[in-house]
Coordinates of C-alpha atoms in Angstrom, one line a residue:
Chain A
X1 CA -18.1 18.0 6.1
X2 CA -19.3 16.3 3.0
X3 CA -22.7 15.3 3.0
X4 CA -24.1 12.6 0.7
X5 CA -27.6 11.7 1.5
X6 CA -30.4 9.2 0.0
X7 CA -33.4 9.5 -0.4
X8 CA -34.5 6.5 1.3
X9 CA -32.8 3.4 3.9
X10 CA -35.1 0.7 2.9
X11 CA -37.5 0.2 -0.2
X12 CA -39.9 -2.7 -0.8
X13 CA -41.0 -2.7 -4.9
X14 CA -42.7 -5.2 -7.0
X15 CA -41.5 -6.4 -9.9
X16 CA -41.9 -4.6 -12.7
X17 CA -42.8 -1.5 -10.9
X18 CA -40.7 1.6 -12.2
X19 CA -38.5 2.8 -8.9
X20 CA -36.6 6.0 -8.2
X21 CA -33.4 6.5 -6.4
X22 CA -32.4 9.9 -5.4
X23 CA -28.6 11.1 -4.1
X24 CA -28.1 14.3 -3.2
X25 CA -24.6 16.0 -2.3
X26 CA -24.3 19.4 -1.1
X27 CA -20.0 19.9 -1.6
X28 CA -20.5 21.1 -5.3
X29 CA -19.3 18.1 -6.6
X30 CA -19.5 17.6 -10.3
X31 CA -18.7 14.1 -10.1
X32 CA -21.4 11.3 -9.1
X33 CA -21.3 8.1 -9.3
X34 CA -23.9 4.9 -8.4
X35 CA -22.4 1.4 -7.3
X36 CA -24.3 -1.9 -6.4
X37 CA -23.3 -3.9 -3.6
X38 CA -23.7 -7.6 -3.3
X39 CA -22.5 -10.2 -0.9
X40 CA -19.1 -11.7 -2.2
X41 CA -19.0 -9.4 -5.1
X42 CA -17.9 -6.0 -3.8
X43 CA -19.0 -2.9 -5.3
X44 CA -20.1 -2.6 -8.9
X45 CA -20.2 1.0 -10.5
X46 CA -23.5 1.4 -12.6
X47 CA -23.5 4.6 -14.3
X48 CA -21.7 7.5 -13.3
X49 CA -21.5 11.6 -14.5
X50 CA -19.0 14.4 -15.1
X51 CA -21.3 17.1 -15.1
X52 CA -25.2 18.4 -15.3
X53 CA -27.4 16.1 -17.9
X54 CA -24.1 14.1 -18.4
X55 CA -23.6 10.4 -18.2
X56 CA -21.4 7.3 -18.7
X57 CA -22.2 3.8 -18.5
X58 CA -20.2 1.9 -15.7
X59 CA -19.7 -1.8 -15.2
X60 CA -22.8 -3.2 -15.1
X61 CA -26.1 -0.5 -16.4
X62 CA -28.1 -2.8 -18.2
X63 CA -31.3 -2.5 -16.7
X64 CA -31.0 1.0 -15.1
X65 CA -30.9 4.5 -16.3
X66 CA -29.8 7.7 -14.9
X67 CA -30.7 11.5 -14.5
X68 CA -28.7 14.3 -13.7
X69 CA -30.7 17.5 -14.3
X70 CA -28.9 19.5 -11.6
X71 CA -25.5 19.3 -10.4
X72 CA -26.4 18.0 -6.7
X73 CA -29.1 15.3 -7.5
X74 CA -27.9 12.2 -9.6
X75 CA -31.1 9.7 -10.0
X76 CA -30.8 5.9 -10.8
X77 CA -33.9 4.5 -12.4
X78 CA -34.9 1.2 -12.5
X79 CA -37.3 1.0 -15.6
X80 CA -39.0 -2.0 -14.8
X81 CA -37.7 -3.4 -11.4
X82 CA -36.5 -7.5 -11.5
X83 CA -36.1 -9.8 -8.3
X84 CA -32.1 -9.9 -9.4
X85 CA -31.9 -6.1 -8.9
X86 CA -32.6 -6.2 -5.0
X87 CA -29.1 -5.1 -3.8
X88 CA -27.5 -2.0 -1.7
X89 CA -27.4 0.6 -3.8
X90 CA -24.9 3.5 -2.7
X91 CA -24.3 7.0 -4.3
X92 CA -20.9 8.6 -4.3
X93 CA -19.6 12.2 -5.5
X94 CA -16.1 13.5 -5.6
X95 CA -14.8 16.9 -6.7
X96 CA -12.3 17.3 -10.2
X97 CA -9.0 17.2 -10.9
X98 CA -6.0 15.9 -8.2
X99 CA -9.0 16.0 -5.1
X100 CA -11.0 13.7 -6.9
X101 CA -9.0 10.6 -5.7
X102 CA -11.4 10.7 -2.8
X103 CA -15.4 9.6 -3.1
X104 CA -17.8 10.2 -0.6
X105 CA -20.6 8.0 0.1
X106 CA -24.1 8.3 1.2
X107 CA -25.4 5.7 3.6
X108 CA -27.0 3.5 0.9
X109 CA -30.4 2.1 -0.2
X110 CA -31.5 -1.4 0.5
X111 CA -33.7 -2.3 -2.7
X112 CA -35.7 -5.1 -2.3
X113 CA -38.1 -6.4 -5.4
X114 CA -40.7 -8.9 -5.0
Chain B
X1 CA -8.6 -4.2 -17.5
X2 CA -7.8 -3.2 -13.9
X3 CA -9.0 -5.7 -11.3
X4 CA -8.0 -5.9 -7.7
X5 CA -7.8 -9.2 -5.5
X6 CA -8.3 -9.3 -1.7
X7 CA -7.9 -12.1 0.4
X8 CA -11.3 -14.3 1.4
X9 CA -12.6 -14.0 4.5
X10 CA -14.4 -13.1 7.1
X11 CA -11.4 -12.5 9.5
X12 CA -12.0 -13.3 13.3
X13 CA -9.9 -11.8 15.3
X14 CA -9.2 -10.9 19.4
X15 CA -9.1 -7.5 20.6
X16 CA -5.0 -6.1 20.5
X17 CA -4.2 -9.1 17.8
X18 CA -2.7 -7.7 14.9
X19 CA -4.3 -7.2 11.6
X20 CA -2.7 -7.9 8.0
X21 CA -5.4 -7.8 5.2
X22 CA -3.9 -8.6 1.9
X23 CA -4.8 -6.7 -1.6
X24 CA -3.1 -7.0 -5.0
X25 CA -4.2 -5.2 -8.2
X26 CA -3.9 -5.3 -11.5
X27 CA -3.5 -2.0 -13.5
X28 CA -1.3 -0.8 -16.6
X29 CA 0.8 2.9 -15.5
X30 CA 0.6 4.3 -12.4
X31 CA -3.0 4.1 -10.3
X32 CA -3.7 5.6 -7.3
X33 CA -4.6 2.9 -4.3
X34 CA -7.3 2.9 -1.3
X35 CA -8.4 1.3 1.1
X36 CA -12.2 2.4 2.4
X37 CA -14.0 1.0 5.6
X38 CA -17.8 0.8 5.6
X39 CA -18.8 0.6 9.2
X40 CA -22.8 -1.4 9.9
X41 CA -25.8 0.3 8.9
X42 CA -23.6 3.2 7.1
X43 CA -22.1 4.1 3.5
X44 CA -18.1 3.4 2.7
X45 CA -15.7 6.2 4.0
X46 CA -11.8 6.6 2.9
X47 CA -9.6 5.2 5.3
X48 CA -6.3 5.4 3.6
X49 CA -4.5 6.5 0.4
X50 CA -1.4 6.2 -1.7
X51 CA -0.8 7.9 -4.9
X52 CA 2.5 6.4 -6.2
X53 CA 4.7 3.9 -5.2
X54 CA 6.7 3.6 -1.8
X55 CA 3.7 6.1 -0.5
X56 CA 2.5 4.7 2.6
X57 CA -0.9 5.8 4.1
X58 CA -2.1 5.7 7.4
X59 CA -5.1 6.8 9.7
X60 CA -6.4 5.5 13.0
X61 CA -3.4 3.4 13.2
X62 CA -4.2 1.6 9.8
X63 CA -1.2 1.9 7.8
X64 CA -0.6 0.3 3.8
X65 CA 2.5 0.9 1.7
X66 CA 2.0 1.0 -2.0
X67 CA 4.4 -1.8 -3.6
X68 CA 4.8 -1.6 -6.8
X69 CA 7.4 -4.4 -7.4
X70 CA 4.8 -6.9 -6.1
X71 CA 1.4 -4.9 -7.3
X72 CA 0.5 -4.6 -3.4
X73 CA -1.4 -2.6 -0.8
X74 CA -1.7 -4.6 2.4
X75 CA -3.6 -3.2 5.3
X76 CA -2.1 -3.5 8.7
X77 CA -2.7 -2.5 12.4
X78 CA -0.6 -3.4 15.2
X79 CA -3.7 -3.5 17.4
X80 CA -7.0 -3.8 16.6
X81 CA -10.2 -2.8 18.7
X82 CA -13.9 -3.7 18.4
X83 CA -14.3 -0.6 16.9
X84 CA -12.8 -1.7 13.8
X85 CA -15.4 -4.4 13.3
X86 CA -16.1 -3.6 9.6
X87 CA -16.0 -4.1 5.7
X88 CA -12.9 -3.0 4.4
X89 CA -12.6 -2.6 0.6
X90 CA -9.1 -2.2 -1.5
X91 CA -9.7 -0.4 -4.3
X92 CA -7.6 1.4 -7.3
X93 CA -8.2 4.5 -9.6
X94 CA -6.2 3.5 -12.8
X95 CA -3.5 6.2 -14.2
X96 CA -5.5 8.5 -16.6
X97 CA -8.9 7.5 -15.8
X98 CA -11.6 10.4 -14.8
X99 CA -12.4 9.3 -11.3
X100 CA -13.4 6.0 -11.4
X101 CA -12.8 3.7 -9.0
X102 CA -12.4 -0.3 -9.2
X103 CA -13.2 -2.0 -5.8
X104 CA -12.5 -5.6 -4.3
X105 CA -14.9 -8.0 -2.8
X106 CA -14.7 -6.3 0.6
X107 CA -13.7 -8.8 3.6
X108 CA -15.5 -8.7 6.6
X109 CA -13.4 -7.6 9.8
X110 CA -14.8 -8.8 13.5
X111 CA -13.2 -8.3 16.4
X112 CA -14.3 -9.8 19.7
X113 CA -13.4 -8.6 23.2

């Protein structure tokens, strides 16, 4: 089975803190993706990546960053965390070519900023 | 761009009623259609696919036929169970695109006894 994991459920920051979110997949995956979730707005991709220390903006990166130094970890970075980030943040990988059609998702993170 | 609509909700439903969720979507070519189900307290999983017209998918007794002519992927179940108390997403992977995926709002499925 496919295993996306997170490296946290819950987080509590304050603004302007700097906050790390890892994602982890262990299918070899080269793609990786990180969505925002909001009531009433669905999912919103953020940045995703092709392949090691590759990365394309989604819909909505301003504000975040990303790091993909090995091809199981994908990082979202919040540079200087804001009240209007505190969302669901879920990760999702999915292999190349015809098979890519399917993402898998990890649980999620439940960002909170203060 | 590609967009895709789903119907408001939440949806209340009794246990055996039977379940339509409506999606459209908006898309130049050919995409590929899905519907995923995030059950509480856990990430989004696939439910159901279609990669070209006419295709129907189906899983767990969900079923959804791809309709081009009208730019549709409705979600059905004859009978739904508690079990299914969920978010279900329609989503779309546009023709030539690299993997990405455009999801809907998500509407809120509960199902009472």
């Amino acid at each position: 089975d496919v295993k996306v994991t997170q490296s946290s459920r819950y987080l509590v920051k304050r603004t302007g803190e700097k906050v790390f979110l890892e994602c982890v997949q262990d299918m070899d995956h080269e793609n990786m993706f990180w969505y925002r979730q909001d009531p009433g707005l669905g999912l919103r991709l953020i940045y995703f990546s092709y392949d090691v220390k590759m990365k394309e903006k989604g819909d909505i990166p301003e504000g975040y960053s990303v790091s993909r130094e090995k091809k199981e970890r994908f990082s979202l970075i919040l540079e200087s965390a804001s009240t209007n980030q505190t969302s669901m943040y879920l990760c999702a990988s999915s292999a190349p070519g015809p098979s890519s059609h399917t993402q898998y998702f990890g649980p999620g993170t439940r960002l909170t900023v203060l | 761009g590609n967009s895709v609509t789903q119907m408001e909700g939440p949806v209340t439903l009794s246990e055996e009623a039977f379940l339509t969720i409506n999606c459209t979507y908006t898309a130049t070519g050919y995409p590929s259609l899905f519907w995923y189900v995030q059950y509480p307290g856990e990430g989004l999983q696939l439910l159901l696919k279609a990669t070209k017209a006419d295709d129907k998918g189906s899983n767990k007794g969900f079923e959804a036929t791809y309709r081009k002519e009208t730019t549709s992927f409705h979600l059905e179940k004859g009978s739904v169970q508690v079990s299914d108390s969920a978010v279900y997403f329609c989503a779309l992977r546009g023709a030539g695109a690299n993997s990405k995926l455009t999801f809907g709002k998500g509407i809120t499925l509960s199902v009472r006894p």
